[in-house]
Amino acid sequence: MATTTLLSPAELAYLHSTLSLTPPIRPDGRTATQFRPLTAETGILPGTNGSARICFADGTEAIVGVKAEVEKTRLSPYQDRNGRRQGSRRKGPAKSKQGKPEDSEDSGEEEDGELQDAEVKGSNDWVEISVEIPGYRDDDSSTVFLGTMLSEALLADGDFTRRLWINRRFHWKLYIDIILISPPLSYPLPLLSLTSHLALLSTRLPKLRSEADEDPMFDDDWAASTFIYPQTGEGSKTSATTRPPITLLVMAVGDNIIFDPSKEELAVADSALAVSVGEGQALQEKAAEEGTMEVDASGVDGKPGRALRLLSVRTIDPPSRLTPPGVPNSVNASAWGQGGAASKNPDARQAETGDVAGVWKAPRGGMKPAVLGAMVAKVLEKGGVADEVLDGLQGVELA
Amino acid sequence: MPITILPPSVAQEPTRSLYQDGSQSDSDSDGGVDLDGDVSMGRPTKRARRDEAIVTPGEVITEDPQWMRGHGTYTIPEPPQIISSVAGTLSKTNKLLSVRPLRARYTPEIGDLVVGRIVEVQARRWRVDVGAALLAQLPLSAINLPGGIQRRRTETDELQIRTFFSEGELLVAEVQQLYNDGAAVLHTRSLKYGKLRNGVFMAVTGTGGGGGVVRARRQAFTLDISSSGAEGGEKIDVILGVNGYIWISKHIEGEGAAAESSGPGITRIEESVGLNVYSSQNDSIPLDTMREIARTRGVITALVENGLRVDEEMVTKGYQEAVEMARGEGEGDDSLWLGGEKGKRLADALVGR
């Protein structure tokens, strides 16, 4: 959502000039990579499977609730019930009533790792994300765009929906409700992303008691429930944890790359980018399952590896393009006597003026490929911003 | 450290005293807040210290007829009650009950120095956002013409109205007149007022809340930044609009709201109204000045976040303190950042805690 902020040309020119310095001077004194301090807590909504709240010091606040429901899996007529493409083995779409003979067949198959892998397969319909921004309609393009961006990052690796698989007939359906409580003081994408990250991290599903393809039965004991993203050392296959993705907002002014821009800063951005980053543990898991190179995968330089993976990159149209240009003194009719002949119609002249120092001019044209590359590299850098943010989020106590 | 994530501060447990209500008879002054039955969501029904407690809109403050209602309250005749109309703290003056709102919009008063932003241009006037409930208006006849010419505003001026101020532009003005509905009429007919450039804008809460800009003797002043090691004898102008809008900019000798008022009187105005009063072109600003402007902005943010008042004295002291702090820590990358813990330390140092 390009929250159009009304700023005067003189302000824009000043902000742009301070942000293009090296190092940039941001209006609130932060360094280029520094985030606004935030307050975070999880498990705030008792009725949900997982929830989180994040609050910026300026009062922007978001709440995310994750609710899971058991849903019957609809089988595609083109797939058999093992989730594979229909082959020679069976004719006609599989009807779900013939459970028993199937089971015996499957128990044979389960030894085969590859087959099981194909079987535990999710669908993107299993996750539903809704975003609510006060003052904007649900079907407003900007709200939809935010929701799509968040779900895109979450579903990008296809690994997430596999966690929602219960058995061949049932799966979890996850409803992720993202609500911004305060009016959007700045572009809310990073806030919403970090909040959903924490909410998903704290999401727990009840423990399954039924077996195989029975109607699912769950353990009543909430203490026995399992995290959807298993925590370190909690009986997961690998010791490492995969974690939900985060989406960071990055902007560029000149050659400077600035993280977590505030509203004013975004208003002078040459270009803005939403970069979604995940932890690259899926590869590792696969490697572990194959039983090879387990040692290699877990940690390249001693530290248990956090291989960052780029999930998606989206350009965001910065509001700076819509800002009104400043009028140089030379053509300013009300500063007459300063430059050349005073103009009767200053609006017509504005378009013609070139770059004048100290006069705001909205950026034109697209993003330079070099800048785009530098922005993505800066995010993915080892020990860089995404790394630090993930570390910071890890420190949040899960309720 | 690019990110700091704090645990939520523990909310103060309201003194929940459903039992006290019965046992403690409120015979004399503060009649217990008592709504009928259906609201029982753990709302505190009675508080130990009324001065610290927060009342919400619609909350019955008292049913005792001995009290008089003040600001932020209203009464209903049957049964006689005083009810809060805003969220805020209760204050008692003798037998007068009033509620001070936690945050409120700016209420203009004649003579206030305000910073405003043009949001609408009409035929003969501008509509200005000053943070009040209603937009203020600035008539075309209430501005100085460039060059200080004194004449009737003609149709040509009306057609060229956007060359003076257009949408989004900032100005500093004075409240000249108030309408019955509380809307303000502004004027900029002084050398001190006019369009703003060469700096940054910030909005804090104005009068009404706890921290924020307070009405003071001087709302606009010049800050000496030589103590920070800035070269070139530059200075910074700070305009603290009574409405909570603040402008921090480079100081230009003889210009701006903070300039000495020893200039020429209204009769000689044409000699001194600069030709670039309506310019939107920034001058070249030295790096040191930009840095100190950002620092000043940080100081004001820290003051507001810690609930301190914003006026000339606090800003000046806070600025010196911030410079000292930055020097003590060495000129690192983040010496300008005054949020979070650092802001708290700064505020503590200022009030001598």
mmCIF file of N, CA and C in Angstrom, chain B residues 9-118:
data_model
loop_
_atom_site.group_PDB
_atom_site.id
_atom_site.type_symbol
_atom_site.label_atom_id
_atom_site.label_comp_id
_atom_site.label_asym_id
_atom_site.label_seq_id
_atom_site.Cartn_x
_atom_site.Cartn_y
_atom_site.Cartn_z
ATOM 1 N N SER B 9 6.493 -4.861 28.365
ATOM 2 C CA SER B 9 6.574 -4.429 29.751
ATOM 3 C C SER B 9 5.315 -4.901 30.471
ATOM 4 N N VAL B 10 5.515 -5.324 31.674
ATOM 5 C CA VAL B 10 4.394 -5.900 32.413
ATOM 6 C C VAL B 10 3.400 -4.802 32.762
ATOM 7 N N ALA B 11 2.198 -4.995 32.318
ATOM 8 C CA ALA B 11 1.163 -4.005 32.590
ATOM 9 C C ALA B 11 0.854 -4.017 34.077
ATOM 10 N N GLN B 12 0.621 -2.826 34.601
ATOM 11 C CA GLN B 12 0.321 -2.753 36.018
ATOM 12 C C GLN B 12 -1.041 -3.378 36.279
ATOM 13 N N GLU B 13 -1.026 -4.294 37.161
ATOM 14 C CA GLU B 13 -2.262 -4.990 37.506
ATOM 15 C C GLU B 13 -3.202 -3.993 38.169
ATOM 16 N N PRO B 14 -4.344 -3.758 37.557
ATOM 17 C CA PRO B 14 -5.261 -2.810 38.202
ATOM 18 C C PRO B 14 -5.750 -3.364 39.541
ATOM 19 N N THR B 15 -5.886 -2.486 40.469
ATOM 20 C CA THR B 15 -6.338 -2.952 41.779
ATOM 21 C C THR B 15 -7.775 -3.416 41.645
ATOM 22 N N ARG B 16 -7.897 -4.701 41.526
ATOM 23 C CA ARG B 16 -9.186 -5.305 41.223
ATOM 24 C C ARG B 16 -9.882 -5.599 42.536
ATOM 25 N N SER B 17 -10.945 -4.914 42.771
ATOM 26 C CA SER B 17 -11.496 -5.002 44.115
ATOM 27 C C SER B 17 -12.998 -5.177 44.086
ATOM 28 N N LEU B 18 -13.390 -6.309 43.548
ATOM 29 C CA LEU B 18 -14.820 -6.576 43.549
ATOM 30 C C LEU B 18 -15.335 -6.759 44.969
ATOM 31 N N TYR B 19 -14.454 -7.238 45.794
ATOM 32 C CA TYR B 19 -14.871 -7.501 47.174
ATOM 33 C C TYR B 19 -14.895 -6.227 47.987
ATOM 34 N N GLN B 20 -13.911 -5.384 47.710
ATOM 35 C CA GLN B 20 -13.848 -4.129 48.450
ATOM 36 C C GLN B 20 -15.143 -3.347 48.325
ATOM 37 N N ASP B 21 -15.722 -3.475 47.133
ATOM 38 C CA ASP B 21 -16.914 -2.712 46.864
ATOM 39 C C ASP B 21 -17.965 -2.912 47.948
ATOM 40 N N GLY B 22 -18.131 -4.158 48.334
ATOM 41 C CA GLY B 22 -19.119 -4.433 49.354
ATOM 42 C C GLY B 22 -18.667 -4.004 50.734
ATOM 43 N N SER B 23 -17.429 -4.359 51.030
ATOM 44 C CA SER B 23 -16.976 -4.162 52.402
ATOM 45 C C SER B 23 -16.728 -2.688 52.706
ATOM 46 N N GLN B 24 -16.186 -1.987 51.692
ATOM 47 C CA GLN B 24 -15.801 -0.614 51.968
ATOM 48 C C GLN B 24 -16.949 0.299 51.586
ATOM 49 N N SER B 25 -17.501 0.952 52.528
ATOM 50 C CA SER B 25 -18.615 1.820 52.187
ATOM 51 C C SER B 25 -18.073 3.166 51.741
ATOM 52 N N ASP B 26 -18.544 3.606 50.602
ATOM 53 C CA ASP B 26 -18.068 4.903 50.117
ATOM 54 C C ASP B 26 -19.077 5.957 50.531
ATOM 55 N N SER B 27 -18.976 6.343 51.750
ATOM 56 C CA SER B 27 -19.975 7.240 52.282
ATOM 57 C C SER B 27 -19.738 8.669 51.835
ATOM 58 N N ASP B 28 -18.473 9.053 51.817
ATOM 59 C CA ASP B 28 -18.224 10.470 51.634
ATOM 60 C C ASP B 28 -18.051 10.870 50.172
ATOM 61 N N SER B 29 -16.829 10.862 49.733
ATOM 62 C CA SER B 29 -16.563 11.562 48.482
ATOM 63 C C SER B 29 -16.775 10.698 47.240
ATOM 64 N N ASP B 30 -15.797 9.839 46.970
ATOM 65 C CA ASP B 30 -15.806 9.228 45.654
ATOM 66 C C ASP B 30 -16.735 8.025 45.610
ATOM 67 N N GLY B 31 -17.869 8.252 45.076
ATOM 68 C CA GLY B 31 -18.803 7.165 44.909
ATOM 69 C C GLY B 31 -18.233 6.158 43.940
ATOM 70 N N GLY B 32 -18.377 4.888 44.275
ATOM 71 C CA GLY B 32 -17.781 3.848 43.445
ATOM 72 C C GLY B 32 -18.397 3.849 42.066
ATOM 73 N N VAL B 33 -17.562 3.511 41.097
ATOM 74 C CA VAL B 33 -18.059 3.402 39.738
ATOM 75 C C VAL B 33 -18.934 2.168 39.669
ATOM 76 N N ASP B 34 -20.126 2.338 39.210
ATOM 77 C CA ASP B 34 -21.044 1.221 39.285
ATOM 78 C C ASP B 34 -21.897 1.170 38.028
ATOM 79 N N LEU B 35 -21.595 0.206 37.191
ATOM 80 C CA LEU B 35 -22.446 0.017 36.033
ATOM 81 C C LEU B 35 -23.308 -1.194 36.295
ATOM 82 N N ASP B 36 -24.427 -1.230 35.636
ATOM 83 C CA ASP B 36 -25.356 -2.298 35.952
ATOM 84 C C ASP B 36 -24.916 -3.633 35.392
ATOM 85 N N GLY B 37 -24.603 -4.493 36.298
ATOM 86 C CA GLY B 37 -24.414 -5.906 36.036
ATOM 87 C C GLY B 37 -23.630 -6.348 34.829
ATOM 88 N N ASP B 38 -24.113 -6.021 33.636
ATOM 89 C CA ASP B 38 -23.648 -6.756 32.469
ATOM 90 C C ASP B 38 -22.174 -6.548 32.152
ATOM 91 N N VAL B 39 -21.589 -5.474 32.573
ATOM 92 C CA VAL B 39 -20.167 -5.294 32.315
ATOM 93 C C VAL B 39 -19.382 -5.859 33.491
ATOM 94 N N SER B 40 -18.910 -7.067 33.321
ATOM 95 C CA SER B 40 -18.120 -7.632 34.405
ATOM 96 C C SER B 40 -16.879 -8.272 33.827
ATOM 97 N N MET B 41 -16.190 -7.516 33.006
ATOM 98 C CA MET B 41 -15.016 -8.077 32.349
ATOM 99 C C MET B 41 -13.756 -7.767 33.131
ATOM 100 N N GLY B 42 -13.864 -7.770 34.397
ATOM 101 C CA GLY B 42 -12.681 -7.533 35.213
ATOM 102 C C GLY B 42 -12.264 -6.078 35.207
ATOM 103 N N ARG B 43 -13.166 -5.217 34.809
ATOM 104 C CA ARG B 43 -12.834 -3.803 34.859
ATOM 105 C C ARG B 43 -12.737 -3.380 36.321
ATOM 106 N N PRO B 44 -11.678 -2.651 36.616
ATOM 107 C CA PRO B 44 -11.575 -2.253 38.016
ATOM 108 C C PRO B 44 -12.751 -1.372 38.394
ATOM 109 N N THR B 45 -13.382 -1.705 39.460
ATOM 110 C CA THR B 45 -14.574 -0.966 39.810
ATOM 111 C C THR B 45 -14.287 0.156 40.792
ATOM 112 N N LYS B 46 -13.168 0.047 41.445
ATOM 113 C CA LYS B 46 -12.858 1.101 42.403
ATOM 114 C C LYS B 46 -11.356 1.147 42.544
ATOM 115 N N ARG B 47 -10.845 2.324 42.668
ATOM 116 C CA ARG B 47 -9.396 2.420 42.684
ATOM 117 C C ARG B 47 -8.923 3.083 43.969
ATOM 118 N N ALA B 48 -7.741 2.675 44.349
ATOM 119 C CA ALA B 48 -7.206 3.195 45.588
ATOM 120 C C ALA B 48 -6.866 4.672 45.458
ATOM 121 N N ARG B 49 -6.094 4.991 44.413
ATOM 122 C CA ARG B 49 -5.710 6.384 44.249
ATOM 123 C C ARG B 49 -6.373 6.917 43.003
ATOM 124 N N ARG B 50 -7.279 7.778 43.193
ATOM 125 C CA ARG B 50 -8.061 8.244 42.066
ATOM 126 C C ARG B 50 -7.226 9.049 41.088
ATOM 127 N N ASP B 51 -6.188 9.669 41.568
ATOM 128 C CA ASP B 51 -5.427 10.566 40.702
ATOM 129 C C ASP B 51 -4.655 9.796 39.635
ATOM 130 N N GLU B 52 -4.261 8.581 39.935
ATOM 131 C CA GLU B 52 -3.485 7.807 38.982
ATOM 132 C C GLU B 52 -4.386 6.983 38.093
ATOM 133 N N ALA B 53 -5.616 6.814 38.500
ATOM 134 C CA ALA B 53 -6.484 5.898 37.780
ATOM 135 C C ALA B 53 -6.946 6.516 36.468
ATOM 136 N N ILE B 54 -7.242 5.650 35.543
ATOM 137 C CA ILE B 54 -7.715 6.106 34.244
ATOM 138 C C ILE B 54 -9.203 5.829 34.136
ATOM 139 N N VAL B 55 -9.944 6.835 33.743
ATOM 140 C CA VAL B 55 -11.365 6.612 33.489
ATOM 141 C C VAL B 55 -11.577 6.577 31.985
ATOM 142 N N THR B 56 -12.582 5.840 31.575
ATOM 143 C CA THR B 56 -12.854 5.697 30.154
ATOM 144 C C THR B 56 -14.154 6.413 29.814
ATOM 145 N N PRO B 57 -14.367 6.746 28.545
ATOM 146 C CA PRO B 57 -15.602 7.434 28.172
ATOM 147 C C PRO B 57 -16.819 6.603 28.568
ATOM 148 N N GLY B 58 -17.781 7.235 29.181
ATOM 149 C CA GLY B 58 -18.988 6.545 29.587
ATOM 150 C C GLY B 58 -18.916 5.979 30.981
ATOM 151 N N GLU B 59 -17.754 6.071 31.595
ATOM 152 C CA GLU B 59 -17.623 5.530 32.937
ATOM 153 C C GLU B 59 -18.224 6.527 33.936
ATOM 154 N N VAL B 60 -19.034 5.993 34.828
ATOM 155 C CA VAL B 60 -19.645 6.861 35.838
ATOM 156 C C VAL B 60 -18.588 7.200 36.880
ATOM 157 N N ILE B 61 -18.347 8.475 37.051
ATOM 158 C CA ILE B 61 -17.321 8.867 38.007
ATOM 159 C C ILE B 61 -17.921 8.926 39.404
ATOM 160 N N THR B 62 -19.055 9.579 39.516
ATOM 161 C CA THR B 62 -19.687 9.628 40.819
ATOM 162 C C THR B 62 -21.186 9.859 40.685
ATOM 163 N N GLU B 63 -21.898 9.438 41.692
ATOM 164 C CA GLU B 63 -23.333 9.730 41.727
ATOM 165 C C GLU B 63 -23.645 10.720 42.836
ATOM 166 N N ASP B 64 -22.589 11.105 43.503
ATOM 167 C CA ASP B 64 -22.745 12.004 44.635
ATOM 168 C C ASP B 64 -23.061 13.415 44.131
ATOM 169 N N PRO B 65 -24.167 14.031 44.563
ATOM 170 C CA PRO B 65 -24.538 15.340 44.023
ATOM 171 C C PRO B 65 -23.662 16.490 44.512
ATOM 172 N N GLN B 66 -22.744 16.210 45.447
ATOM 173 C CA GLN B 66 -21.974 17.338 45.972
ATOM 174 C C GLN B 66 -20.900 17.800 44.999
ATOM 175 N N TRP B 67 -20.583 17.000 43.974
ATOM 176 C CA TRP B 67 -19.515 17.358 43.046
ATOM 177 C C TRP B 67 -20.040 18.174 41.889
ATOM 178 N N MET B 68 -19.163 19.009 41.335
ATOM 179 C CA MET B 68 -19.509 19.744 40.130
ATOM 180 C C MET B 68 -18.726 19.145 38.975
ATOM 181 N N ARG B 69 -19.323 19.245 37.797
ATOM 182 C CA ARG B 69 -18.627 18.654 36.660
ATOM 183 C C ARG B 69 -17.725 19.679 36.001
ATOM 184 N N GLY B 70 -16.564 19.221 35.539
ATOM 185 C CA GLY B 70 -15.623 20.106 34.855
ATOM 186 C C GLY B 70 -15.385 19.619 33.442
ATOM 187 N N HIS B 71 -14.223 19.942 32.912
ATOM 188 C CA HIS B 71 -13.888 19.526 31.553
ATOM 189 C C HIS B 71 -13.846 18.013 31.461
ATOM 190 N N GLY B 72 -14.222 17.506 30.308
ATOM 191 C CA GLY B 72 -14.104 16.074 30.047
ATOM 192 C C GLY B 72 -15.151 15.231 30.736
ATOM 193 N N THR B 73 -16.206 15.861 31.215
ATOM 194 C CA THR B 73 -17.269 15.096 31.872
ATOM 195 C C THR B 73 -18.618 15.624 31.423
ATOM 196 N N TYR B 74 -19.637 14.839 31.638
ATOM 197 C CA TYR B 74 -20.987 15.342 31.427
ATOM 198 C C TYR B 74 -21.896 14.726 32.473
ATOM 199 N N THR B 75 -23.068 15.314 32.612
ATOM 200 C CA THR B 75 -23.992 14.809 33.616
ATOM 201 C C THR B 75 -25.285 14.365 32.960
ATOM 202 N N ILE B 76 -25.942 13.465 33.610
ATOM 203 C CA ILE B 76 -27.300 13.145 33.185
ATOM 204 C C ILE B 76 -28.205 13.397 34.390
ATOM 205 N N PRO B 77 -29.415 13.858 34.139
ATOM 206 C CA PRO B 77 -30.281 14.249 35.253
ATOM 207 C C PRO B 77 -30.837 13.066 36.047
ATOM 208 N N GLU B 78 -31.113 11.959 35.372
ATOM 209 C CA GLU B 78 -31.825 10.893 36.082
ATOM 210 C C GLU B 78 -31.162 9.552 35.879
ATOM 211 N N PRO B 79 -30.519 8.895 36.789
ATOM 212 C CA PRO B 79 -30.198 9.427 38.110
ATOM 213 C C PRO B 79 -29.030 10.410 38.009
ATOM 214 N N PRO B 80 -28.906 11.348 38.911
ATOM 215 C CA PRO B 80 -27.823 12.342 38.803
ATOM 216 C C PRO B 80 -26.455 11.671 38.880
ATOM 217 N N GLN B 81 -25.716 11.808 37.812
ATOM 218 C CA GLN B 81 -24.399 11.174 37.735
ATOM 219 C C GLN B 81 -23.451 12.113 37.015
ATOM 220 N N ILE B 82 -22.177 11.962 37.313
ATOM 221 C CA ILE B 82 -21.155 12.618 36.501
ATOM 222 C C ILE B 82 -20.419 11.526 35.749
ATOM 223 N N ILE B 83 -20.399 11.654 34.438
ATOM 224 C CA ILE B 83 -19.834 10.615 33.589
ATOM 225 C C ILE B 83 -18.686 11.204 32.797
ATOM 226 N N SER B 84 -17.658 10.416 32.627
ATOM 227 C CA SER B 84 -16.505 10.866 31.858
ATOM 228 C C SER B 84 -16.819 10.832 30.374
ATOM 229 N N SER B 85 -16.363 11.833 29.658
ATOM 230 C CA SER B 85 -16.590 11.824 28.209
ATOM 231 C C SER B 85 -15.306 11.556 27.441
ATOM 232 N N VAL B 86 -14.164 11.491 28.126
ATOM 233 C CA VAL B 86 -12.899 11.180 27.468
ATOM 234 C C VAL B 86 -12.162 10.144 28.300
ATOM 235 N N ALA B 87 -11.136 9.557 27.703
ATOM 236 C CA ALA B 87 -10.278 8.659 28.459
ATOM 237 C C ALA B 87 -9.134 9.471 29.034
ATOM 238 N N GLY B 88 -8.981 9.412 30.327
ATOM 239 C CA GLY B 88 -7.915 10.213 30.910
ATOM 240 C C GLY B 88 -7.879 10.060 32.408
ATOM 241 N N THR B 89 -7.117 10.926 33.030
ATOM 242 C CA THR B 89 -6.986 10.847 34.473
ATOM 243 C C THR B 89 -7.916 11.859 35.129
ATOM 244 N N LEU B 90 -8.396 11.477 36.268
ATOM 245 C CA LEU B 90 -9.340 12.305 36.990
ATOM 246 C C LEU B 90 -8.576 13.326 37.817
ATOM 247 N N SER B 91 -9.011 14.554 37.769
ATOM 248 C CA SER B 91 -8.395 15.506 38.676
ATOM 249 C C SER B 91 -9.479 16.253 39.423
ATOM 250 N N LYS B 92 -9.187 16.501 40.684
ATOM 251 C CA LYS B 92 -10.179 17.141 41.541
ATOM 252 C C LYS B 92 -9.641 18.473 42.027
ATOM 253 N N THR B 93 -10.434 19.515 41.863
ATOM 254 C CA THR B 93 -10.080 20.807 42.407
ATOM 255 C C THR B 93 -11.219 21.213 43.329
ATOM 256 N N ASN B 94 -10.944 21.244 44.594
ATOM 257 C CA ASN B 94 -12.003 21.417 45.575
ATOM 258 C C ASN B 94 -13.151 20.451 45.278
ATOM 259 N N LYS B 95 -14.282 20.991 44.798
ATOM 260 C CA LYS B 95 -15.410 20.103 44.506
ATOM 261 C C LYS B 95 -15.664 19.998 43.011
ATOM 262 N N LEU B 96 -14.656 20.362 42.242
ATOM 263 C CA LEU B 96 -14.815 20.301 40.798
ATOM 264 C C LEU B 96 -14.119 19.054 40.265
ATOM 265 N N LEU B 97 -14.860 18.255 39.534
ATOM 266 C CA LEU B 97 -14.295 17.046 38.946
ATOM 267 C C LEU B 97 -14.027 17.283 37.473
ATOM 268 N N SER B 98 -12.802 17.023 37.040
ATOM 269 C CA SER B 98 -12.569 17.097 35.599
ATOM 270 C C SER B 98 -11.654 15.950 35.195
ATOM 271 N N VAL B 99 -11.731 15.596 33.936
ATOM 272 C CA VAL B 99 -10.900 14.519 33.422
ATOM 273 C C VAL B 99 -9.917 15.106 32.431
ATOM 274 N N ARG B 100 -8.625 14.870 32.694
ATOM 275 C CA ARG B 100 -7.609 15.329 31.747
ATOM 276 C C ARG B 100 -7.387 14.224 30.727
ATOM 277 N N PRO B 101 -7.638 14.488 29.467
ATOM 278 C CA PRO B 101 -7.525 13.418 28.469
ATOM 279 C C PRO B 101 -6.090 12.937 28.315
ATOM 280 N N LEU B 102 -5.931 11.649 28.047
ATOM 281 C CA LEU B 102 -4.605 11.094 27.815
ATOM 282 C C LEU B 102 -4.003 11.677 26.548
ATOM 283 N N ARG B 103 -4.801 11.729 25.524
ATOM 284 C CA ARG B 103 -4.354 12.390 24.309
ATOM 285 C C ARG B 103 -5.554 13.091 23.720
ATOM 286 N N ALA B 104 -5.277 14.240 23.156
ATOM 287 C CA ALA B 104 -6.373 15.011 22.622
ATOM 288 C C ALA B 104 -5.890 15.747 21.397
ATOM 289 N N ARG B 105 -6.808 16.146 20.574
ATOM 290 C CA ARG B 105 -6.444 16.990 19.458
ATOM 291 C C ARG B 105 -6.187 18.392 19.975
ATOM 292 N N TYR B 106 -5.479 19.122 19.154
ATOM 293 C CA TYR B 106 -5.106 20.474 19.528
ATOM 294 C C TYR B 106 -6.333 21.376 19.490
ATOM 295 N N THR B 107 -6.504 22.163 20.521
ATOM 296 C CA THR B 107 -7.572 23.169 20.513
ATOM 297 C C THR B 107 -6.933 24.531 20.281
ATOM 298 N N PRO B 108 -7.211 25.139 19.142
ATOM 299 C CA PRO B 108 -6.530 26.401 18.823
ATOM 300 C C PRO B 108 -6.956 27.523 19.768
ATOM 301 N N GLU B 109 -6.017 28.401 20.013
ATOM 302 C CA GLU B 109 -6.321 29.616 20.763
ATOM 303 C C GLU B 109 -5.693 30.775 20.023
ATOM 304 N N ILE B 110 -6.301 31.912 20.116
ATOM 305 C CA ILE B 110 -5.798 33.067 19.374
ATOM 306 C C ILE B 110 -4.390 33.410 19.860
ATOM 307 N N GLY B 111 -3.507 33.616 18.909
ATOM 308 C CA GLY B 111 -2.137 33.974 19.240
ATOM 309 C C GLY B 111 -1.187 32.805 19.267
ATOM 310 N N ASP B 112 -1.684 31.590 19.116
ATOM 311 C CA ASP B 112 -0.799 30.426 19.120
ATOM 312 C C ASP B 112 0.076 30.408 17.880
ATOM 313 N N LEU B 113 1.319 30.015 18.083
ATOM 314 C CA LEU B 113 2.200 29.799 16.945
ATOM 315 C C LEU B 113 2.059 28.337 16.528
ATOM 316 N N VAL B 114 1.653 28.113 15.299
ATOM 317 C CA VAL B 114 1.426 26.737 14.860
ATOM 318 C C VAL B 114 2.217 26.460 13.586
ATOM 319 N N VAL B 115 2.557 25.184 13.438
ATOM 320 C CA VAL B 115 3.113 24.714 12.176
ATOM 321 C C VAL B 115 2.013 23.924 11.505
ATOM 322 N N GLY B 116 1.779 24.183 10.248
ATOM 323 C CA GLY B 116 0.687 23.501 9.568
ATOM 324 C C GLY B 116 1.083 23.040 8.185
ATOM 325 N N ARG B 117 0.255 22.159 7.681
ATOM 326 C CA ARG B 117 0.507 21.635 6.339
ATOM 327 C C ARG B 117 -0.719 21.893 5.467
ATOM 328 N N ILE B 118 -0.494 22.434 4.293
ATOM 329 C CA ILE B 118 -1.594 22.714 3.376
ATOM 330 C C ILE B 118 -2.173 21.391 2.886
#
